[in-house]
Amino acid sequence: MKSNTSKNRLRQHWYSLGLTREIQIPAWISIITVFVLSFLDLAGWMFNITLFKSVIPQWIPMKIITAVCFIFAATSLLIIQLKIPSILKKLLARVFAVLICLAGLITLYLYFYPVKTGNETLLTGVSYLSFFLIPVSGMAFFTATNFFLLGCIILLLSAGNTNASNIAHVLIIPIILVSYYVII
């Protein structure tokens, strides 16, 4: 009897999020897949295992900052879906979303500044930003754009407001289009 009560509570929680059972399972599979692939990529970089960084050695491997941003995004989406106090949920999800936005913005700035001015940015002298500046670690332009938009989407979703959620769902369209373009 107790397990039925907890199942009903979980079911009500998912329905309160607007997620039906048909969407819950793919959502969890997606979150777990992102975690596994991102951690494998980080392990590939740490232990120099080419198979973990890229499926085929000739392909360009996933960058370190990209794997970290994927982990942050999956964590924030996981936090939004879990049953934790609302204030803590919003705070943690927003912290990860801001980190994702900052990673995307810094990378975009590093792409646009030399184009606009013709000079290197002063950020190249900042040692703790070398994570973004080393070519091996640098995120691609479209990836940075997608992560900036994804961070904005997570910020909007963590608000819990219907209008903000609607805007977040509209912002998914450019991410899908850019991702589709990259695949093609």
Coordinates of N, CA, C and O in Angstrom, one line a residue:
M1 N 0.8 -1.2 0.0 CA 0.0 0.0 0.0 C 0.9 1.3 0.0 O 0.6 2.2 -0.7
K2 N 2.0 1.2 0.8 CA 2.8 2.4 0.9 C 3.5 2.7 -0.5 O 3.6 3.8 -0.9
S3 N 3.9 1.6 -1.2 CA 4.5 1.9 -2.5 C 3.5 2.5 -3.5 O 3.9 3.3 -4.3
N4 N 2.3 2.1 -3.4 CA 1.3 2.8 -4.3 C 1.1 4.2 -4.0 O 0.9 5.1 -4.9
T5 N 1.2 4.6 -2.7 CA 1.0 6.0 -2.3 C 2.2 6.8 -2.8 O 2.1 7.9 -3.3
S6 N 3.4 6.2 -2.7 CA 4.6 7.0 -3.2 C 4.6 7.0 -4.7 O 5.0 8.0 -5.3
K7 N 4.1 6.0 -5.4 CA 4.0 6.1 -6.8 C 3.0 7.1 -7.2 O 3.2 7.9 -8.2
N8 N 1.9 7.2 -6.5 CA 0.9 8.2 -6.8 C 1.4 9.6 -6.6 O 1.2 10.5 -7.4
R9 N 2.2 9.8 -5.5 CA 2.8 11.1 -5.3 C 3.8 11.5 -6.4 O 3.8 12.6 -6.9
L10 N 4.6 10.5 -6.8 CA 5.6 10.8 -7.9 C 4.8 11.1 -9.2 O 5.2 12.0 -9.9
R11 N 3.8 10.3 -9.4 CA 3.0 10.6 -10.6 C 2.4 12.0 -10.6 O 2.4 12.7 -11.6
Q12 N 1.8 12.4 -9.4 CA 1.3 13.7 -9.3 C 2.4 14.8 -9.5 O 2.1 15.8 -10.1
H13 N 3.6 14.5 -9.0 CA 4.7 15.5 -9.1 C 5.0 15.6 -10.6 O 5.2 16.8 -11.1
W14 N 5.1 14.5 -11.4 CA 5.4 14.6 -12.8 C 4.3 15.4 -13.5 O 4.5 16.2 -14.4
Y15 N 3.0 15.1 -13.2 CA 1.9 15.8 -13.8 C 1.9 17.3 -13.5 O 1.6 18.1 -14.3
S16 N 2.3 17.6 -12.2 CA 2.4 19.0 -11.9 C 3.5 19.8 -12.7 O 3.4 20.9 -12.9
L17 N 4.5 19.0 -13.1 CA 5.5 19.6 -14.0 C 5.0 19.6 -15.4 O 5.7 20.2 -16.3
G18 N 3.9 19.0 -15.7 CA 3.4 19.0 -17.1 C 4.0 17.9 -17.9 O 4.0 17.8 -19.1
L19 N 4.7 16.9 -17.2 CA 5.3 15.8 -17.9 C 4.5 14.5 -17.7 O 4.3 14.1 -16.6
T20 N 4.1 14.0 -18.8 CA 3.3 12.7 -18.8 C 4.3 11.6 -18.7 O 5.5 11.8 -18.9
R21 N 3.8 10.4 -18.5 CA 4.7 9.2 -18.4 C 5.4 9.0 -19.7 O 6.6 8.5 -19.6
E22 N 4.8 9.3 -20.8 CA 5.5 9.1 -22.1 C 6.7 10.0 -22.2 O 7.6 9.7 -23.0
I23 N 6.7 11.1 -21.6 CA 7.8 12.0 -21.7 C 8.8 11.8 -20.5 O 10.0 12.1 -20.7
Q24 N 8.4 11.3 -19.4 CA 9.3 11.1 -18.3 C 10.5 10.2 -18.6 O 11.6 10.5 -18.3
I25 N 10.1 9.1 -19.2 CA 11.2 8.1 -19.4 C 12.2 8.6 -20.4 O 13.4 8.5 -20.1
P26 N 11.8 9.2 -21.6 CA 12.9 9.7 -22.5 C 13.7 10.9 -21.8 O 14.8 11.0 -22.1
A27 N 13.0 11.7 -20.9 CA 13.7 12.8 -20.3 C 14.8 12.2 -19.4 O 15.9 12.7 -19.4
W28 N 14.5 11.2 -18.6 CA 15.5 10.6 -17.7 C 16.6 9.9 -18.5 O 17.8 10.0 -18.2
I29 N 16.2 9.2 -19.6 CA 17.2 8.6 -20.4 C 18.2 9.6 -21.0 O 19.4 9.4 -21.1
S30 N 17.6 10.7 -21.4 CA 18.4 11.8 -22.0 C 19.4 12.4 -21.0 O 20.6 12.6 -21.3
I31 N 18.9 12.7 -19.8 CA 19.7 13.2 -18.7 C 20.9 12.3 -18.4 O 22.0 12.7 -18.3
I32 N 20.6 11.0 -18.2 CA 21.6 10.0 -17.9 C 22.6 9.9 -19.1 O 23.8 9.8 -18.8
T33 N 22.1 9.9 -20.3 CA 23.0 9.8 -21.5 C 24.0 11.0 -21.5 O 25.2 10.8 -21.8
V34 N 23.5 12.2 -21.2 CA 24.3 13.4 -21.2 C 25.4 13.3 -20.2 O 26.6 13.6 -20.4
F35 N 25.0 12.8 -19.0 CA 26.0 12.6 -17.9 C 27.0 11.6 -18.3 O 28.2 11.9 -18.1
V36 N 26.6 10.5 -18.8 CA 27.6 9.4 -19.1 C 28.6 9.9 -20.2 O 29.8 9.8 -20.1
L37 N 28.0 10.5 -21.3 CA 28.9 10.9 -22.4 C 29.8 12.0 -22.0 O 31.0 12.1 -22.4
S38 N 29.3 13.0 -21.2 CA 30.2 14.1 -20.7 C 31.3 13.6 -19.8 O 32.4 14.0 -19.9
F39 N 30.9 12.7 -18.9 CA 32.0 12.2 -18.0 C 33.0 11.3 -18.7 O 34.2 11.4 -18.4
L40 N 32.5 10.6 -19.7 CA 33.4 9.8 -20.5 C 34.4 10.7 -21.3 O 35.6 10.4 -21.4
D41 N 33.9 11.8 -21.8 CA 34.7 12.8 -22.5 C 35.8 13.4 -21.6 O 36.9 13.5 -21.9
L42 N 35.3 13.8 -20.4 CA 36.3 14.3 -19.4 C 37.4 13.3 -19.0 O 38.5 13.6 -18.9
A43 N 36.9 12.0 -18.9 CA 37.9 10.9 -18.6 C 38.8 10.7 -19.8 O 40.0 10.5 -19.6
G44 N 38.3 10.9 -21.0 CA 39.2 10.8 -22.2 C 40.2 11.8 -22.2 O 41.4 11.6 -22.6
W45 N 39.9 13.0 -21.8 CA 40.9 14.1 -21.8 C 41.9 13.9 -20.6 O 43.1 14.2 -20.8
M46 N 41.4 13.5 -19.5 CA 42.3 13.3 -18.3 C 43.3 12.2 -18.6 O 44.5 12.3 -18.2
F47 N 42.8 11.0 -19.1 CA 43.7 9.9 -19.3 C 44.1 9.7 -20.7 O 44.7 8.6 -21.0
N48 N 43.8 10.6 -21.6 CA 44.2 10.6 -23.0 C 43.7 9.3 -23.7 O 44.5 8.6 -24.4
I49 N 42.5 9.1 -23.5 CA 41.8 7.9 -24.2 C 41.0 8.5 -25.4 O 40.0 9.1 -25.2
T50 N 41.5 8.3 -26.6 CA 40.9 8.9 -27.8 C 39.5 8.4 -28.0 O 38.6 9.2 -28.4
L51 N 39.2 7.1 -27.7 CA 37.8 6.6 -27.9 C 36.8 7.4 -27.0 O 35.7 7.5 -27.5
F52 N 37.2 7.8 -25.9 CA 36.3 8.6 -25.0 C 36.1 10.0 -25.5 O 35.0 10.6 -25.3
K53 N 37.1 10.6 -26.1 CA 37.0 12.0 -26.6 C 36.3 12.0 -27.9 O 35.5 13.0 -28.1
S54 N 36.4 11.1 -28.8 CA 35.8 11.1 -30.1 C 35.6 9.6 -30.5 O 36.4 8.8 -30.3
V55 N 34.5 9.4 -31.2 CA 34.2 8.1 -31.7 C 35.3 7.5 -32.6 O 35.7 6.4 -32.5
I56 N 35.7 8.4 -33.6 CA 36.7 8.0 -34.5 C 37.9 9.0 -34.3 O 37.6 10.2 -34.2
P57 N 39.1 8.6 -34.3 CA 40.3 9.5 -34.1 C 40.3 10.7 -35.0 O 40.8 11.8 -34.7
Q58 N 39.8 10.5 -36.3 CA 39.9 11.6 -37.2 C 38.8 12.7 -37.0 O 39.0 13.8 -37.5
W59 N 37.8 12.4 -36.2 CA 36.8 13.4 -35.9 C 37.3 14.4 -34.8 O 38.1 14.0 -34.0
I60 N 36.8 15.6 -34.9 CA 37.1 16.6 -33.9 C 36.5 16.2 -32.5 O 35.3 16.0 -32.5
P61 N 37.3 16.1 -31.5 CA 36.7 15.6 -30.2 C 35.9 16.7 -29.5 O 36.0 17.9 -29.8
M62 N 35.0 16.3 -28.6 CA 34.2 17.3 -27.8 C 35.2 18.0 -26.9 O 36.1 17.4 -26.3
K63 N 35.1 19.3 -26.8 CA 36.0 20.1 -26.0 C 35.6 20.0 -24.5 O 34.5 19.6 -24.1
I64 N 36.6 20.3 -23.7 CA 36.4 20.1 -22.2 C 35.3 21.0 -21.7 O 34.5 20.6 -20.9
I65 N 35.4 22.3 -22.1 CA 34.4 23.2 -21.6 C 33.0 22.8 -22.1 O 32.0 23.0 -21.4
T66 N 32.9 22.2 -23.3 CA 31.6 21.7 -23.8 C 31.0 20.6 -22.9 O 29.9 20.6 -22.5
A67 N 31.9 19.7 -22.5 CA 31.5 18.6 -21.6 C 31.1 19.1 -20.3 O 30.0 18.7 -19.7
V68 N 31.8 20.1 -19.7 CA 31.4 20.7 -18.5 C 30.1 21.4 -18.6 O 29.2 21.3 -17.7
C69 N 29.8 22.2 -19.7 CA 28.5 22.8 -19.9 C 27.4 21.8 -20.0 O 26.3 22.1 -19.5
F70 N 27.7 20.7 -20.7 CA 26.6 19.7 -20.7 C 26.3 19.1 -19.4 O 25.1 18.9 -19.0
I71 N 27.3 18.9 -18.5 CA 27.1 18.4 -17.2 C 26.3 19.4 -16.4 O 25.3 19.1 -15.7
F72 N 26.6 20.7 -16.5 CA 25.9 21.8 -15.8 C 24.4 21.8 -16.3 O 23.5 21.9 -15.5
A73 N 24.2 21.7 -17.6 CA 22.8 21.7 -18.1 C 22.0 20.5 -17.6 O 20.9 20.7 -17.2
A74 N 22.6 19.3 -17.7 CA 21.9 18.1 -17.2 C 21.6 18.2 -15.8 O 20.5 17.8 -15.3
T75 N 22.6 18.7 -15.0 CA 22.4 18.9 -13.5 C 21.2 19.9 -13.2 O 20.4 19.6 -12.4
S76 N 21.2 21.0 -13.9 CA 20.2 22.0 -13.7 C 18.8 21.4 -14.1 O 17.8 21.6 -13.4
L77 N 18.7 20.7 -15.2 CA 17.4 20.1 -15.6 C 17.0 19.0 -14.6 O 15.8 18.9 -14.3
L78 N 18.0 18.3 -14.1 CA 17.7 17.3 -13.1 C 17.2 17.9 -11.8 O 16.2 17.5 -11.2
I79 N 17.8 19.0 -11.4 CA 17.3 19.8 -10.2 C 15.9 20.3 -10.4 O 15.1 20.2 -9.5
I80 N 15.6 20.8 -11.6 CA 14.3 21.3 -11.9 C 13.2 20.2 -11.7 O 12.1 20.4 -11.2
Q81 N 13.6 19.0 -12.1 CA 12.6 17.9 -12.1 C 12.5 17.2 -10.7 O 11.5 16.5 -10.5
L82 N 13.5 17.3 -9.9 CA 13.5 16.6 -8.6 C 12.6 17.3 -7.6 O 12.3 18.5 -7.7
K83 N 12.1 16.5 -6.6 CA 11.3 17.1 -5.5 C 12.2 17.6 -4.4 O 12.5 16.9 -3.5
I84 N 12.6 18.9 -4.6 CA 13.4 19.5 -3.5 C 12.7 20.9 -3.3 O 11.9 21.3 -4.1
P85 N 13.0 21.5 -2.1 CA 12.3 22.8 -1.8 C 12.5 23.8 -3.0 O 13.5 23.9 -3.6
S86 N 11.4 24.5 -3.2 CA 11.4 25.4 -4.3 C 12.5 26.4 -4.4 O 13.1 26.7 -5.4
I87 N 12.8 27.0 -3.2 CA 13.9 28.0 -3.2 C 15.2 27.4 -3.5 O 16.0 28.0 -4.3
L88 N 15.5 26.3 -3.0 CA 16.8 25.6 -3.3 C 16.8 25.2 -4.7 O 17.9 25.3 -5.4
K89 N 15.7 24.7 -5.2 CA 15.6 24.3 -6.6 C 15.9 25.4 -7.6 O 16.7 25.3 -8.5
K90 N 15.3 26.6 -7.3 CA 15.5 27.7 -8.2 C 16.9 28.3 -8.1 O 17.5 28.6 -9.1
L91 N 17.5 28.3 -6.9 CA 18.8 28.8 -6.7 C 19.8 27.9 -7.4 O 20.7 28.5 -8.2
L92 N 19.8 26.6 -7.2 CA 20.8 25.7 -7.8 C 20.6 25.7 -9.3 O 21.6 25.8 -10.0
A93 N 19.4 25.6 -9.8 CA 19.2 25.6 -11.3 C 19.7 26.9 -11.9 O 20.3 26.9 -12.9
R94 N 19.5 28.0 -11.2 CA 19.9 29.3 -11.7 C 21.4 29.5 -11.7 O 22.0 30.1 -12.6
V95 N 22.0 29.0 -10.7 CA 23.5 29.1 -10.6 C 24.1 28.3 -11.8 O 25.0 28.8 -12.4
F96 N 23.7 27.1 -12.0 CA 24.2 26.3 -13.2 C 23.9 27.0 -14.5 O 24.7 27.1 -15.4
A97 N 22.7 27.6 -14.6 CA 22.3 28.3 -15.8 C 23.1 29.5 -16.1 O 23.6 29.8 -17.2
V98 N 23.5 30.2 -15.0 CA 24.3 31.4 -15.2 C 25.7 31.0 -15.6 O 26.3 31.6 -16.4
L99 N 26.2 29.9 -15.0 CA 27.5 29.4 -15.4 C 27.6 29.0 -16.9 O 28.5 29.3 -17.6
I100 N 26.5 28.4 -17.3 CA 26.4 28.0 -18.8 C 26.3 29.3 -19.6 O 27.0 29.3 -20.6
C101 N 25.5 30.2 -19.2 CA 25.5 31.5 -20.0 C 26.8 32.2 -20.0 O 27.2 32.7 -21.1
L102 N 27.5 32.2 -18.9 CA 28.8 32.9 -18.9 C 29.8 32.2 -19.8 O 30.6 32.8 -20.5
A103 N 29.8 30.8 -19.8 CA 30.7 30.1 -20.6 C 30.5 30.4 -22.1 O 31.4 30.7 -22.9
G104 N 29.2 30.5 -22.5 CA 28.8 30.8 -23.8 C 29.2 32.2 -24.2 O 29.7 32.5 -25.2
L105 N 28.9 33.2 -23.3 CA 29.2 34.6 -23.5 C 30.7 34.9 -23.6 O 31.1 35.6 -24.5
I106 N 31.5 34.3 -22.7 CA 32.9 34.5 -22.8 C 33.5 34.0 -24.1 O 34.3 34.6 -24.8
T107 N 33.0 32.8 -24.5 CA 33.5 32.2 -25.8 C 33.0 33.1 -27.0 O 33.8 33.4 -27.9
L108 N 31.8 33.6 -27.0 CA 31.3 34.4 -28.0 C 32.1 35.8 -28.1 O 32.5 36.3 -29.1
Y109 N 32.4 36.3 -26.9 CA 33.2 37.5 -26.8 C 34.6 37.3 -27.4 O 35.1 38.1 -28.1
L110 N 35.2 36.1 -27.1 CA 36.5 35.8 -27.7 C 36.5 35.7 -29.2 O 37.5 35.8 -29.8
Y111 N 35.3 35.3 -29.7 CA 35.2 35.2 -31.2 C 35.0 36.6 -31.8 O 35.5 36.9 -32.9
F112 N 34.1 37.4 -31.2 CA 33.8 38.7 -31.8 C 34.8 39.8 -31.6 O 34.9 40.7 -32.4
Y113 N 35.5 39.9 -30.4 CA 36.4 41.0 -30.1 C 37.5 41.2 -31.2 O 37.7 42.3 -31.7
P114 N 38.2 40.1 -31.6 CA 39.2 40.3 -32.6 C 38.7 40.7 -34.0 O 39.3 41.4 -34.7
V115 N 37.4 40.2 -34.3 CA 36.8 40.6 -35.5 C 36.5 42.1 -35.6 O 36.7 42.8 -36.5
K116 N 36.0 42.6 -34.4 CA 35.6 44.0 -34.4 C 36.8 44.9 -34.3 O 36.9 46.0 -35.0
T117 N 37.8 44.6 -33.4 CA 38.9 45.5 -33.2 C 40.2 45.2 -34.0 O 41.0 46.0 -34.2
G118 N 40.3 43.9 -34.4 CA 41.6 43.5 -35.1 C 42.7 43.2 -34.1 O 43.8 42.8 -34.5
N119 N 42.4 43.4 -32.8 CA 43.4 43.1 -31.8 C 43.0 41.9 -30.9 O 41.8 41.6 -30.8
E120 N 44.0 41.4 -30.2 CA 43.6 40.3 -29.2 C 43.0 41.0 -28.0 O 43.3 42.1 -27.6
T121 N 42.1 40.3 -27.4 CA 41.4 40.8 -26.2 C 42.4 40.8 -25.0 O 43.3 40.0 -24.9
L122 N 42.1 41.6 -24.0 CA 42.9 41.7 -22.8 C 42.7 40.4 -22.0 O 43.4 40.1 -21.1
L123 N 41.6 39.7 -22.3 CA 41.3 38.5 -21.5 C 42.4 37.4 -21.7 O 42.5 36.5 -20.9
T124 N 43.2 37.5 -22.8 CA 44.2 36.5 -23.0 C 45.3 36.5 -22.0 O 46.0 35.5 -21.8
G125 N 45.4 37.5 -21.3 CA 46.4 37.6 -20.2 C 45.9 37.1 -18.8 O 46.7 37.0 -17.9
V126 N 44.6 36.8 -18.7 CA 44.0 36.4 -17.5 C 44.2 34.8 -17.4 O 43.7 34.1 -18.2
S127 N 45.0 34.4 -16.4 CA 45.4 33.0 -16.3 C 44.2 32.1 -16.1 O 44.2 31.0 -16.6
Y128 N 43.2 32.4 -15.2 CA 42.1 31.5 -14.9 C 41.1 31.4 -16.1 O 40.3 30.5 -16.0
L129 N 41.3 32.2 -17.1 CA 40.4 32.1 -18.3 C 41.1 31.2 -19.4 O 40.6 31.1 -20.5
S130 N 42.3 30.7 -19.1 CA 43.0 29.9 -20.1 C 42.1 28.7 -20.5 O 42.3 28.1 -21.6
F131 N 41.2 28.3 -19.6 CA 40.3 27.2 -19.9 C 39.5 27.5 -21.2 O 39.2 26.6 -22.0
F132 N 39.2 28.7 -21.4 CA 38.5 29.1 -22.6 C 39.4 29.5 -23.8 O 39.0 29.4 -24.9
L133 N 40.6 29.9 -23.5 CA 41.5 30.4 -24.5 C 42.4 29.4 -25.2 O 42.8 29.6 -26.3
I134 N 42.7 28.3 -24.5 CA 43.5 27.2 -25.2 C 42.7 26.6 -26.3 O 41.6 26.2 -26.1
P135 N 43.3 26.6 -27.5 CA 42.6 26.0 -28.7 C 42.0 24.6 -28.4 O 41.0 24.3 -28.9
V136 N 42.7 23.8 -27.7 CA 42.2 22.4 -27.4 C 40.9 22.5 -26.6 O 40.1 21.7 -26.7
S137 N 40.8 23.5 -25.7 CA 39.7 23.6 -24.8 C 38.6 24.5 -25.4 O 37.4 24.4 -24.9
G138 N 38.9 25.3 -26.3 CA 37.9 26.3 -26.8 C 36.7 25.7 -27.4 O 36.7 24.7 -28.2
M139 N 35.5 26.3 -27.1 CA 34.2 25.9 -27.7 C 34.0 26.5 -29.1 O 34.4 27.6 -29.3
A140 N 33.4 25.8 -29.9 CA 33.0 26.3 -31.3 C 32.0 27.4 -31.2 O 31.3 27.5 -30.2
F141 N 32.0 28.2 -32.2 CA 31.1 29.4 -32.2 C 29.6 29.0 -32.0 O 28.9 29.5 -31.2
F142 N 29.1 28.0 -32.8 CA 27.7 27.6 -32.8 C 27.4 26.9 -31.4 O 26.4 27.0 -30.9
T143 N 28.4 26.2 -30.9 CA 28.2 25.5 -29.6 C 28.1 26.6 -28.5 O 27.2 26.4 -27.6
A144 N 28.9 27.6 -28.6 CA 28.8 28.7 -27.6 C 27.4 29.4 -27.7 O 26.8 29.7 -26.7
T145 N 27.0 29.6 -28.9 CA 25.6 30.2 -29.1 C 24.5 29.3 -28.5 O 23.7 29.8 -27.8
N146 N 24.6 28.0 -28.8 CA 23.6 27.1 -28.2 C 23.7 27.1 -26.7 O 22.6 27.1 -26.1
F147 N 24.8 27.1 -26.1 CA 24.9 27.0 -24.7 C 24.4 28.3 -24.0 O 23.8 28.3 -23.0
F148 N 24.7 29.4 -24.7 CA 24.2 30.7 -24.1 C 22.6 30.7 -24.2 O 22.0 31.0 -23.2
L149 N 22.0 30.2 -25.3 CA 20.6 30.1 -25.4 C 20.0 29.1 -24.4 O 19.0 29.3 -23.8
L150 N 20.8 28.0 -24.2 CA 20.3 26.9 -23.3 C 20.4 27.4 -21.9 O 19.4 27.2 -21.1
G151 N 21.4 28.2 -21.5 CA 21.4 28.8 -20.2 C 20.2 29.7 -20.0 O 19.6 29.8 -18.9
C152 N 19.9 30.5 -21.0 CA 18.7 31.4 -20.9 C 17.4 30.6 -20.7 O 16.6 31.0 -19.9
I153 N 17.3 29.5 -21.4 CA 16.1 28.6 -21.4 C 16.0 28.1 -19.9 O 14.9 28.1 -19.4
I154 N 17.1 27.6 -19.4 CA 17.1 27.0 -18.0 C 16.7 28.1 -17.0 O 15.9 27.9 -16.1
L155 N 17.2 29.3 -17.2 CA 16.8 30.4 -16.3 C 15.3 30.7 -16.4 O 14.6 30.9 -15.4
L156 N 14.8 30.7 -17.6 CA 13.3 30.9 -17.8 C 12.5 29.7 -17.2 O 11.5 30.0 -16.6
L157 N 13.0 28.5 -17.4 CA 12.2 27.4 -16.9 C 12.3 27.3 -15.3 O 11.3 26.9 -14.7
S158 N 13.4 27.8 -14.8 CA 13.5 27.7 -13.3 C 12.6 28.8 -12.6 O 12.4 28.7 -11.4
A159 N 12.1 29.7 -13.4 CA 11.3 30.8 -12.8 C 9.9 30.2 -12.4 O 9.3 30.7 -11.5
G160 N 9.5 29.1 -13.1 CA 8.2 28.5 -12.8 C 7.0 29.3 -13.2 O 5.9 29.0 -12.9
N161 N 7.2 30.3 -14.1 CA 6.2 31.1 -14.6 C 5.7 30.6 -16.0 O 6.5 30.2 -16.8
T162 N 4.4 30.6 -16.2 CA 3.9 30.1 -17.5 C 4.4 30.9 -18.7 O 4.8 30.4 -19.7
N163 N 4.5 32.2 -18.6 CA 5.0 33.1 -19.7 C 6.4 32.8 -19.9 O 6.9 32.8 -21.1
A164 N 7.2 32.7 -18.9 CA 8.6 32.5 -19.0 C 8.9 31.1 -19.6 O 9.7 30.9 -20.5
S165 N 8.0 30.1 -19.2 CA 8.1 28.8 -19.8 C 7.8 28.8 -21.3 O 8.5 28.1 -22.1
N166 N 6.8 29.6 -21.7 CA 6.5 29.7 -23.1 C 7.6 30.3 -23.9 O 7.9 29.9 -25.0
I167 N 8.3 31.3 -23.4 CA 9.4 32.0 -24.1 C 10.6 31.0 -24.2 O 11.2 30.9 -25.2
A168 N 10.8 30.2 -23.1 CA 11.8 29.1 -23.1 C 11.6 28.1 -24.2 O 12.5 27.7 -24.9
H169 N 10.3 27.8 -24.4 CA 10.0 26.8 -25.4 C 10.2 27.4 -26.8 O 10.6 26.7 -27.8
V170 N 10.0 28.6 -27.0 CA 10.3 29.3 -28.3 C 11.8 29.4 -28.6 O 12.2 29.2 -29.7
L171 N 12.6 29.6 -27.5 CA 14.0 29.7 -27.7 C 14.7 28.4 -28.0 O 15.8 28.3 -28.5
I172 N 13.9 27.3 -27.8 CA 14.5 26.0 -28.2 C 14.6 25.9 -29.7 O 15.5 25.2 -30.2
I173 N 13.8 26.6 -30.5 CA 13.8 26.5 -31.9 C 15.1 26.9 -32.5 O 15.6 26.1 -33.4
P174 N 15.7 28.0 -32.2 CA 17.0 28.3 -32.7 C 18.1 27.3 -32.4 O 19.0 27.0 -33.2
I175 N 18.0 26.7 -31.2 CA 19.0 25.7 -30.8 C 18.8 24.4 -31.7 O 19.8 23.9 -32.2
I176 N 17.6 24.1 -32.0 CA 17.3 22.9 -32.8 C 17.8 23.2 -34.2 O 18.5 22.4 -34.9
L177 N 17.6 24.4 -34.7 CA 18.0 24.7 -36.1 C 19.5 24.8 -36.2 O 20.1 24.2 -37.2
V178 N 20.2 25.4 -35.3 CA 21.7 25.4 -35.3 C 22.2 24.0 -35.2 O 23.2 23.6 -35.9
S179 N 21.7 23.2 -34.3 CA 22.2 21.8 -34.1 C 22.0 21.0 -35.4 O 22.8 20.2 -35.8
Y180 N 20.8 21.2 -36.0 CA 20.5 20.5 -37.3 C 21.5 20.9 -38.3 O 22.0 20.1 -39.1
Y181 N 21.8 22.2 -38.4 CA 22.7 22.8 -39.4 C 24.1 22.2 -39.2 O 24.8 21.8 -40.2
V182 N 24.5 22.0 -38.0 CA 25.9 21.5 -37.7 C 25.9 20.0 -38.1 O 26.9 19.6 -38.7
I183 N 24.9 19.3 -37.9 CA 24.9 17.9 -38.3 C 24.9 17.7 -39.8 O 25.6 16.9 -40.4
I184 N 24.1 18.6 -40.5 CA 24.1 18.5 -42.0 C 25.5 19.0 -42.5 O 26.0 18.4 -43.4

